[in-house]
Coordinates of C-alpha atoms and ligand atoms in Angstrom, one line a residue:
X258 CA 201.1 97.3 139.8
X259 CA 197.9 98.2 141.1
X260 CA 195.5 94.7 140.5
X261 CA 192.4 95.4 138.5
X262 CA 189.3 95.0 141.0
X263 CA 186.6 94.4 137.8
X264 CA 187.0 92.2 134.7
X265 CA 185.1 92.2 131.7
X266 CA 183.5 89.3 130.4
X267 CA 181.8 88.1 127.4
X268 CA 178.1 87.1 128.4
X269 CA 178.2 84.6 125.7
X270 CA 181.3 82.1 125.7
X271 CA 182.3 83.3 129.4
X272 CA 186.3 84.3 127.9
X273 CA 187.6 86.7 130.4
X274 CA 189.0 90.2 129.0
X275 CA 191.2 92.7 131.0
X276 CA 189.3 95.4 129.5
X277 CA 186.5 96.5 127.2
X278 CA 186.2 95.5 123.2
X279 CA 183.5 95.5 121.1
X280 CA 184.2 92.2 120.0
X281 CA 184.9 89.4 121.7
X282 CA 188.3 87.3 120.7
X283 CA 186.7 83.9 122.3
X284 CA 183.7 83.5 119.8
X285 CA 183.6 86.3 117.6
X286 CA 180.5 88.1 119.0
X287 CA 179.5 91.7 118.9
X288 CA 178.8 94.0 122.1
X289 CA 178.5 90.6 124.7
X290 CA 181.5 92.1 127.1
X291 CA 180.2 93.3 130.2
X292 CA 182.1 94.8 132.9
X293 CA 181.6 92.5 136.4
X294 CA 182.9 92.4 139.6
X295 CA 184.7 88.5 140.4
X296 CA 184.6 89.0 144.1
X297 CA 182.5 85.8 145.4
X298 CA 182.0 84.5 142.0
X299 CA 183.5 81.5 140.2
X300 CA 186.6 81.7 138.5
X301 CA 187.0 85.1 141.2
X302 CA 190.3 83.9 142.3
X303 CA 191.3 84.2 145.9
X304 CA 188.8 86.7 147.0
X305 CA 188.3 86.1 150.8
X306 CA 191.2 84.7 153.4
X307 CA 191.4 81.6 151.7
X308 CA 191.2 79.0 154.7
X309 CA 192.9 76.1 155.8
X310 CA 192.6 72.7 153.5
X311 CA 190.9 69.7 154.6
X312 CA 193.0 66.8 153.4
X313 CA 190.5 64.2 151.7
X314 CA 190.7 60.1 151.4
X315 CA 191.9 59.0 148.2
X316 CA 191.3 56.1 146.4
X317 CA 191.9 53.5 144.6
X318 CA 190.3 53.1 140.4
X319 CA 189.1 50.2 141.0
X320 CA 186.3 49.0 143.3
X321 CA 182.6 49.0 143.2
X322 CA 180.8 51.1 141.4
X323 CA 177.2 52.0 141.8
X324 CA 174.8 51.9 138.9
X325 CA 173.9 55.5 137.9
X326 CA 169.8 55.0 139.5
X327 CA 167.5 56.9 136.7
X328 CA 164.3 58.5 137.3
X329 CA 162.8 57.8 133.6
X330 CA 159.7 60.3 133.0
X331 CA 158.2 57.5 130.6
X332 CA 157.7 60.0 127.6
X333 CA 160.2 57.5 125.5
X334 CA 161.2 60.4 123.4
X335 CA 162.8 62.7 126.5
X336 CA 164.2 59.2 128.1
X337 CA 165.4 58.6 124.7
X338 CA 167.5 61.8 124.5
X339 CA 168.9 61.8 128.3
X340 CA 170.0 58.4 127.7
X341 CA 167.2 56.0 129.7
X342 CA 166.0 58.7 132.3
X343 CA 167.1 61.5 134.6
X344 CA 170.1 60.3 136.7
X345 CA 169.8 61.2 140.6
X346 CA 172.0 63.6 141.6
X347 CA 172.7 64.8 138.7
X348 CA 172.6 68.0 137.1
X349 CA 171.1 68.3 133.4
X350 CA 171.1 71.7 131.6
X351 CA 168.1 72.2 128.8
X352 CA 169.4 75.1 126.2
X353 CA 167.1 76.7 123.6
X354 CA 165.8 79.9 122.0
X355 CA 162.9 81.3 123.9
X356 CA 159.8 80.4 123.2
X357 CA 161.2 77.4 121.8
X358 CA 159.0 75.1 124.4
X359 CA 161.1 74.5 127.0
X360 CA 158.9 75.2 130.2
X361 CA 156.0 73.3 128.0
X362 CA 158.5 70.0 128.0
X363 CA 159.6 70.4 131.6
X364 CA 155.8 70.9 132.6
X365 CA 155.0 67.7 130.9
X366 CA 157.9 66.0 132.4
X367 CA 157.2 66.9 135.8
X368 CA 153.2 65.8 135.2
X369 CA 154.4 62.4 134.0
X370 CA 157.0 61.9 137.3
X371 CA 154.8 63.3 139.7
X372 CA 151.9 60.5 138.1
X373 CA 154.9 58.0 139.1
X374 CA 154.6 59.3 142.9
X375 CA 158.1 61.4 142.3
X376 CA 158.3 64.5 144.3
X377 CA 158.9 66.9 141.3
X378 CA 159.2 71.0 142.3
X379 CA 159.0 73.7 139.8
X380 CA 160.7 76.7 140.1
X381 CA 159.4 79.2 138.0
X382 CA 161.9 82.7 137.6
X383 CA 160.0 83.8 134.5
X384 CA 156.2 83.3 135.2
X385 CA 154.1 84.0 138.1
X386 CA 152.5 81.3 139.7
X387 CA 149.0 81.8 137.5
X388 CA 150.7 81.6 134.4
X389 CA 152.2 78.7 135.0
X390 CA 149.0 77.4 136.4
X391 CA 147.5 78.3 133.6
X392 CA 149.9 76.1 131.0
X393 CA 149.4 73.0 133.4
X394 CA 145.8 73.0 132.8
X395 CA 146.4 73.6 129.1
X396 CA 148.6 70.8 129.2
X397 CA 146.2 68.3 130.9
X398 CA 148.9 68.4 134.1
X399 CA 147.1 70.3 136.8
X400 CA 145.5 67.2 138.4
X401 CA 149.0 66.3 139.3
X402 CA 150.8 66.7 142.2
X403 CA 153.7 69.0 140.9
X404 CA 154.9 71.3 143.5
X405 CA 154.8 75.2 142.1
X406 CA 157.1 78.3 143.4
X407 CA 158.0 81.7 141.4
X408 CA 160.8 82.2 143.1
X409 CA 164.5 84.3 141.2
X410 CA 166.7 84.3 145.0
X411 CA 169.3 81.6 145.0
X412 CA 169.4 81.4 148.6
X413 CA 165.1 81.0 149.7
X414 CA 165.7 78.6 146.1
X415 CA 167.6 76.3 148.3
X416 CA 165.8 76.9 152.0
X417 CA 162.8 75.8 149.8
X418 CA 163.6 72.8 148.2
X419 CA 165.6 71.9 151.3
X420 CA 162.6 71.9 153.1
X421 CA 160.3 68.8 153.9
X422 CA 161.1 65.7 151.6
X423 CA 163.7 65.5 149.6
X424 CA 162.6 66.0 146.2
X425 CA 163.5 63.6 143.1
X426 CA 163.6 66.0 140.5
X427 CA 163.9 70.1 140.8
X428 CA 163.1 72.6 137.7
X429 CA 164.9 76.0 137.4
X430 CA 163.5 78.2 135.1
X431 CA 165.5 79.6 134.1
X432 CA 169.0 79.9 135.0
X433 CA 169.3 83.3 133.4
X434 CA 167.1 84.9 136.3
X435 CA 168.6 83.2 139.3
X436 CA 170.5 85.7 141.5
X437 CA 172.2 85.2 144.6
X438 CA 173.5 87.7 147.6
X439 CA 176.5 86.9 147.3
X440 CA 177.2 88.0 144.0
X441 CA 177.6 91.5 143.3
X442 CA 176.6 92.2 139.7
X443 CA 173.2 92.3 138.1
X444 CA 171.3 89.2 137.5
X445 CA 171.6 87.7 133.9
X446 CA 175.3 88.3 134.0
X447 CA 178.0 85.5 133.6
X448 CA 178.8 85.7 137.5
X449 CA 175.4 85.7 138.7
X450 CA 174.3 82.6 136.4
X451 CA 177.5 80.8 137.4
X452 CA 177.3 81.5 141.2
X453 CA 173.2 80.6 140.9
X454 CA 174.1 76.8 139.1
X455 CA 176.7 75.9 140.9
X456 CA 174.5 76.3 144.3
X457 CA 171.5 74.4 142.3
X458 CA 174.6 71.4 141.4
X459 CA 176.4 71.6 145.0
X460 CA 172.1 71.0 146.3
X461 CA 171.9 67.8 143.7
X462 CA 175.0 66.2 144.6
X463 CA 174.3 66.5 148.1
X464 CA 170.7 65.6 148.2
X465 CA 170.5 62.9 145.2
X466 CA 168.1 65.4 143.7
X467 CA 168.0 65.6 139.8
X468 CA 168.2 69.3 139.2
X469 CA 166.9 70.0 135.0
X470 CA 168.1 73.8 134.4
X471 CA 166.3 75.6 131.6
X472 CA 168.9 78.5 130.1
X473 CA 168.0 80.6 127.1
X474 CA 169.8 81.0 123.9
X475 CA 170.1 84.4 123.9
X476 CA 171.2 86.7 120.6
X477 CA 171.9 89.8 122.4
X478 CA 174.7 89.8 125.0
X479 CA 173.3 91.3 128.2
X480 CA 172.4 87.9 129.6
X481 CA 174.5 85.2 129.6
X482 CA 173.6 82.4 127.4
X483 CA 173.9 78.5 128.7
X484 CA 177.3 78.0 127.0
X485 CA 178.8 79.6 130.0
X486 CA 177.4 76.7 132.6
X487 CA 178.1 73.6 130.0
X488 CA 181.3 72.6 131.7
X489 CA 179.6 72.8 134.7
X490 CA 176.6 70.5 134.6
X491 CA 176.5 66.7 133.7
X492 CA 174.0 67.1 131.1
X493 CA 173.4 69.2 128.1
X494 CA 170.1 69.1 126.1
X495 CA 169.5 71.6 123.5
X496 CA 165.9 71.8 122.3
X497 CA 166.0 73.3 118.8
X498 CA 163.3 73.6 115.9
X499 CA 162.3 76.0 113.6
X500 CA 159.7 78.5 114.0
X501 CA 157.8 78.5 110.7
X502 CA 157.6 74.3 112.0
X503 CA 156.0 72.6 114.1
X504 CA 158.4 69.7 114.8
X505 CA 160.8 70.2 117.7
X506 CA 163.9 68.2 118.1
X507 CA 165.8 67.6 121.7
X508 CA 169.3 66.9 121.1
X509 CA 172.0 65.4 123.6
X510 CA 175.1 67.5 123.6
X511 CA 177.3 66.1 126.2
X512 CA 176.3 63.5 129.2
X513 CA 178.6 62.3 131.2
X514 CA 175.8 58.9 131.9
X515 CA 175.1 58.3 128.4
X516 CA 175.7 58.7 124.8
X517 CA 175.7 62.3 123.2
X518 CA 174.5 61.9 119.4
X519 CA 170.9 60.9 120.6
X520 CA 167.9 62.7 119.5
X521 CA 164.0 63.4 120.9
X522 CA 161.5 64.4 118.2
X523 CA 158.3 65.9 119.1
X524 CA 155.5 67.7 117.4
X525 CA 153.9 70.7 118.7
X526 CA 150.3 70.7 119.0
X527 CA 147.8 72.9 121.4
X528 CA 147.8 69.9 123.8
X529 CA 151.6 70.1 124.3
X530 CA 154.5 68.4 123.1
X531 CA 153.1 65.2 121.5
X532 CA 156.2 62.5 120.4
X533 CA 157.2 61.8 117.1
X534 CA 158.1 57.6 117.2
X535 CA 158.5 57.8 113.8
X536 CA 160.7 60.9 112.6
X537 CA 160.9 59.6 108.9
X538 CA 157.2 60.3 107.9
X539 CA 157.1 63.7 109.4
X540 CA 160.1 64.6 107.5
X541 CA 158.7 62.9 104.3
X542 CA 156.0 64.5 104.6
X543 CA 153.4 65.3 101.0
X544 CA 156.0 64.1 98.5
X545 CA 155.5 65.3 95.0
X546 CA 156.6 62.2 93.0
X547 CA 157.3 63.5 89.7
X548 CA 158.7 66.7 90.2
X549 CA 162.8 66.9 89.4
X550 CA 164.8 68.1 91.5
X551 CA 164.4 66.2 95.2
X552 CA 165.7 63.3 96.5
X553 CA 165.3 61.2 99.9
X554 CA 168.1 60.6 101.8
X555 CA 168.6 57.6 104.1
X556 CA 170.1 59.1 107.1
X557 CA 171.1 58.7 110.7
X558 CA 170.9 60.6 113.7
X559 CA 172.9 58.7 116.4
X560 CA 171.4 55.2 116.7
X561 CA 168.2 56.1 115.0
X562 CA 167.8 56.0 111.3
X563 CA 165.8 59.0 109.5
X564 CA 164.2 59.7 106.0
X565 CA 164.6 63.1 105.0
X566 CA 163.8 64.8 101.4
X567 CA 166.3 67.0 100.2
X568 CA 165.1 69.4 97.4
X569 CA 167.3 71.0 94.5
X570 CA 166.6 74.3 92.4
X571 CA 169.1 74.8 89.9
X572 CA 168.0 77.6 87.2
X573 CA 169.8 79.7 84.4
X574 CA 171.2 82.6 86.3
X575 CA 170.6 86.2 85.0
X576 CA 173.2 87.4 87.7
X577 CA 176.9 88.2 87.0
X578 CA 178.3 86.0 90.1
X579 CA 175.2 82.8 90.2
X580 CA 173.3 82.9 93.3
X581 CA 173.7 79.9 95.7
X582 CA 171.2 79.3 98.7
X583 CA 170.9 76.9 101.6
X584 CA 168.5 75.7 104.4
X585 CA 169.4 73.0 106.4
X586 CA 172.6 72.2 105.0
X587 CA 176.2 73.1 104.8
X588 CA 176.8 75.5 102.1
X589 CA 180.9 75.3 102.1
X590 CA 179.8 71.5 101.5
X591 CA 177.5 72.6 98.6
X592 CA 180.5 74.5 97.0
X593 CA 182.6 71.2 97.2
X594 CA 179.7 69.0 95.6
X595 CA 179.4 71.8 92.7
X596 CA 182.7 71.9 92.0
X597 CA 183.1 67.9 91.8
X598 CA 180.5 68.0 90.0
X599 CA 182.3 70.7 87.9
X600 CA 185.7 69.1 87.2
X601 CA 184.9 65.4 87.2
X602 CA 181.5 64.7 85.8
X603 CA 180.8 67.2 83.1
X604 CA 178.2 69.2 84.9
X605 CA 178.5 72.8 84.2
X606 CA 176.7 75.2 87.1
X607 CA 178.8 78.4 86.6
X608 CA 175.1 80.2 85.0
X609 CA 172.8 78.8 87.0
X610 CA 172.0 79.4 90.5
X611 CA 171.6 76.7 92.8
X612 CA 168.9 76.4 95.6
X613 CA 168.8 73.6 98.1
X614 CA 166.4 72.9 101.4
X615 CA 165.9 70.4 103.7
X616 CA 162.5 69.6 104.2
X617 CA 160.4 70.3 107.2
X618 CA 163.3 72.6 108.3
X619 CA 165.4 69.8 109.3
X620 CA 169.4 70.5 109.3
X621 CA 171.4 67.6 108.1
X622 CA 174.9 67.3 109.9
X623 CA 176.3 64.2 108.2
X624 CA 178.0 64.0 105.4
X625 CA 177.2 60.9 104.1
X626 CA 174.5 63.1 102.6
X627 CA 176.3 64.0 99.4
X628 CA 175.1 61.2 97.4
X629 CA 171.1 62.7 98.2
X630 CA 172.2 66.2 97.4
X631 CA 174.4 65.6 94.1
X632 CA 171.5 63.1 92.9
X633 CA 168.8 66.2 93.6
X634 CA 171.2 68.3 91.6
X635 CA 171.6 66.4 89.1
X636 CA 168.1 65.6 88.6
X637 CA 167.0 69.4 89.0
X638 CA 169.4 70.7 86.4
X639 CA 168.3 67.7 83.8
X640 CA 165.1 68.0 84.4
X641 CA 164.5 64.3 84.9
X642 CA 162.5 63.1 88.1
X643 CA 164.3 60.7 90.6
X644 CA 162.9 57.3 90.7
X645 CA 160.1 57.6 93.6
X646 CA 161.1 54.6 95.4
X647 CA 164.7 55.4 96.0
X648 CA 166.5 56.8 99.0
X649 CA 170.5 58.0 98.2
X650 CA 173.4 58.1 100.6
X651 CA 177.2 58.2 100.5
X652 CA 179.9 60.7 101.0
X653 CA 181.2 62.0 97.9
X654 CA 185.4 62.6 98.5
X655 CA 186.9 65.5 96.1
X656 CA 188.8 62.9 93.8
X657 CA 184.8 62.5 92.7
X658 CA 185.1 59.0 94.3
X659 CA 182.3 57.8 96.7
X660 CA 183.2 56.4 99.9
X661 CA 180.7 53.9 102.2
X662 CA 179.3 55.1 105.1
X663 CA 178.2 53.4 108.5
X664 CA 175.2 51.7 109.6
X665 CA 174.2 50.7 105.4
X666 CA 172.3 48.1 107.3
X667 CA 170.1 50.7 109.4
X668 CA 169.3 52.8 106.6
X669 CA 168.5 50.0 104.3
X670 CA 165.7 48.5 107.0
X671 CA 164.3 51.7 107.5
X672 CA 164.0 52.6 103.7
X673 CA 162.1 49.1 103.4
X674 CA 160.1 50.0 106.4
X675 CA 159.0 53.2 104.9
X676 CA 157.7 51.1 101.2
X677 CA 161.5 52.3 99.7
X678 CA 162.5 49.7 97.1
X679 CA 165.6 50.8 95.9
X680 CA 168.9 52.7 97.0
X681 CA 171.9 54.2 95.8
X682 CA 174.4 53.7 97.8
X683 CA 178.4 53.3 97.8
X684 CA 180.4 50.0 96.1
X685 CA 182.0 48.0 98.8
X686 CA 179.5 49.1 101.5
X687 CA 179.2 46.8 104.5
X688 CA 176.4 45.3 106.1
X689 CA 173.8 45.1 103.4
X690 CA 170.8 42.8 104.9
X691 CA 170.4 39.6 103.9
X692 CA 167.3 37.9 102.1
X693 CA 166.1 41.4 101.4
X694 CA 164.2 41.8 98.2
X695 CA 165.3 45.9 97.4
X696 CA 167.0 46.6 94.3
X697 CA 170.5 48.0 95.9
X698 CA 172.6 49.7 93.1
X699 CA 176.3 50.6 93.9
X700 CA 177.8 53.1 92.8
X701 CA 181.8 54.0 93.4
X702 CA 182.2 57.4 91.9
X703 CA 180.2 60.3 91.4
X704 CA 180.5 60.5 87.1
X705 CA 179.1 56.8 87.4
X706 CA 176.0 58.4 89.6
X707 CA 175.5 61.5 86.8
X708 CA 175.7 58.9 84.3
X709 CA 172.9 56.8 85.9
X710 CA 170.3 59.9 86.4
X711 CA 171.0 61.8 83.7
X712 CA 172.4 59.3 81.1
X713 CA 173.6 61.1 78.0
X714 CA 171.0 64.1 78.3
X715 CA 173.5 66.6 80.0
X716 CA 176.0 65.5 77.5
X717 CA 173.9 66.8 75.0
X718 CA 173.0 69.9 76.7
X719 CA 176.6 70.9 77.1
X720 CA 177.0 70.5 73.3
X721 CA 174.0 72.5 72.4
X722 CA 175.5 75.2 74.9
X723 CA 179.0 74.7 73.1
X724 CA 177.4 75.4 69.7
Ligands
TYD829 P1 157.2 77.8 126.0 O1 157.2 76.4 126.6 O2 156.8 78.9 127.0 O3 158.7 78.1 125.5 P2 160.0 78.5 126.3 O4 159.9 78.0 127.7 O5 161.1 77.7 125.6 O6 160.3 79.9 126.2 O7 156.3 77.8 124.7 C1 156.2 78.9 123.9 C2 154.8 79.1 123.3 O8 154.5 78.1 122.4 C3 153.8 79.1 124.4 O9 152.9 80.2 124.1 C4 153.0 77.9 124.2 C5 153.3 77.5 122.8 N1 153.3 76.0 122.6 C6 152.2 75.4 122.2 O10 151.1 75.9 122.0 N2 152.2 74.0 122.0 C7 153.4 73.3 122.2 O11 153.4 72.0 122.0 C8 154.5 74.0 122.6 C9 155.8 73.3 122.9 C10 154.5 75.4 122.8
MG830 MG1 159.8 79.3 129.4

């Protein structure tokens, strides 16, 4: 059987077809299988005469082990996020939709290392060298002593930055135009990208240099996006926000030097990137006190704790099949908290439709957020405004019980922090602080939580509604 000399892979997830679909199998996409050449890529196989092996030492597991050195950029919110500073040597990977703000992070990174006395070198793929210029003055950085190339070849890429001193830190940007000689296929492709990073990781493991790689999320599937490099790289950042906002959020998917549920928040402003200490009150933002239908939610994102209002619209349908709507949130988990709701507490949503957002276009991942959303439900559909003071959390189980989360303690301080008197939260939780003067009400199932907002007022509506 004749071997086939091209394969076709998906520009997306990288999953390698032996011939041409429309969709891919490996994530589901549409149109993101391009036909490539694997001669002199990765993952090529046995292109070239392989040559002889070089037996290496090995070793034993234990011995001494050197203390990963960091490079931290001082902007606490980044250092934050890459878990105490860029580690030498390493390679770090910074996904994102364009014009997310990337290259404006990176450019503010390299100011503050270069005002250390780093030697930082930017590689721009996408921007000529005035544009880039052009940012660094907007972004107060052009006094510094950043070093600047618009460069796309892998190979005068690496005869530059191997030039001269060796540099502590090294942007590419971005992966996605990087193309190398040795590849065959057009740049943007999964082989080209591949072949490009892992000549920009074999330079930082053999120099010490920290290389940051900037990849775009991409929709369409010409290009690879940067899911097809995250096994490669040490590192993976992805800075994520929401257009219509101006808050951006850098979040730690896998580091092999520090922990991965760590977040960076930052606020966009025509300065640059400016950082957000205090997530809570930009998520809190202009409360309307008295209005039914929100709730704050005591939260946590990794080791940080964050305040975030969840807001409910439920309204009398005029639909056959009730509308149900969600920003920020898991809507399979919404069904589950309606039809708890449903079958253990009395609280009848099969005619109205049911709205719910996060505000300031945050997403919540957790699910000890069930509490905040039934609560805003609840409180929507009676018509009753939460208590102003009060921030809800807890995860709600389908037997309608509620079950304790983690860190109680965490979300309790920062409530108090933020003038919150009072929570809701789930019986038996540990951890509560000690000597604190805020009302804590527990709660261990969800009918005991609709009772408490909504006391005998729903009751009454489903009686009128029964006749
Ligand atoms: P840019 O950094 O170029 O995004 P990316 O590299 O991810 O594609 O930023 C996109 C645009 O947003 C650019 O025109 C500058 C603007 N911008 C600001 O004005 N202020 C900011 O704080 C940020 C982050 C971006
Ligand atoms: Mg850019």
């Amino acid at each position: 059987m004749a071997k086939a000399k091209t394969q076709f892979i998906c520009q997306n997830c990288g999953t390698v077809h032996s011939r041409w679909a429309g969709k891919c199998e490996g994530c589901g996409e549409w149109n993101t299988i391009v036909e490539e050449d694997p001669m002199g890529g990765i993952g090529g196989g046995p292109g070239k005469t392989p040559k002889k092996g070089r037996a290496v030492t090995l070793t034993a597991l234990s011995g001494e082990i050197e203390e990963a050195p960091r490079i931290p950029t001082g902007m606490a919110e980044l250092d934050r996020a890459t878990g105490g500073g860029f580690v030498r040597g390493s390679a770090v990977l910074i996904g994102g939709d364009p014009g997310i703000g990337k290259s404006t992070l990176l450019m503010q990174a390299a100011a503050a290392l270069s005002r250390k006395g780093h030697r930082v070198i930017y590689v721009s793929g996408e921007e000529a060298v005035a544009q880039v210029r052009l940012r660094a003055q907007r972004l107060g950085a052009a006094d510094t002593d950043v070093l600047l190339a618009a460069e796309t070849n892998v190979e005068d890429i690496l005869a530059t930055i191997s030039e001269g001193k060796r540099p502590d830190l090294v942007i590419i940007d971005s992966i996605q135009t990087l193309w190398s000689d040795t590849a065959d296929s057009a740049p943007g492709t999964v082989t080209q990208v591949r072949t490009g990073v892992q000549a920009m990781i074999r330079f930082a493991k053999q120099t010490g240099a920290t290389m940051v790689l900037v990849g775009h999320v991409t929709k369409e599937g010409q290009i690879a996006g940067p899911r097809v490099v995250e096994h490669m790289v040490d590192a993976v950042l992805y800075f994520e926000g929401d257009r219509g906002h101006h808050y951006r959020i850098l979040r730690t998917v896998k580091n092999r030097f520090g922990p991965t549920d760590e977040i960076g928040v930052f606020e966009m402003s025509d300065k640059g990137l400016r950082e957000v200490a205090n997530p809570s009150e930009l998520f809190l933002g202009e409360r309307n006190e008295k209005a039914p239908g929100a709730a704050v939610f005591a939260g946590m994102e990794g080791t940080r704790p964050i305040l975030v209002e969840v807001q409910a619209l439920v309204a009398a349908t005029s639909l056959g099949t009730p509308r149900r709507a969600v920003v920020g949130w898991d809507s399979s988990r919404l069904a589950m908290i309606l039809a708890v709701l449903e079958a253990h507490c009395g609280v009848r949503l099969g005619q109205h439709d049911v709205y719910l957002n996060v505000a300031g276009g945050y997403r919540i991942s957790e699910p000890a957020a069930d509490m905040a959303i039934a609560s805003a439900l609840v409180s929507s559909l009676a018509g009753l405004a939460l208590p102003a003071d009060c921030v809800y959390f807890g995860e709600v189980s389908l037997s309608g019980a509620v079950r304790p989360v983690s860190h109680t303690g965490q979300r309790l301080k920062e409530a108090e922090k933020l003038g919150f008197s009072a929570a809701v939260l789930p019986a038996a939780s540990a951890e509560l602080p000690k000597g604190s003067t805020g009302k804590w009400r527990e709660v261990d199932s969800l009918p005991d939580l609709v009772a408490q907002i909504a006391g005998s007022r729903l009751k009454a509506r489903n009686d009128q509604e029964d006749g």
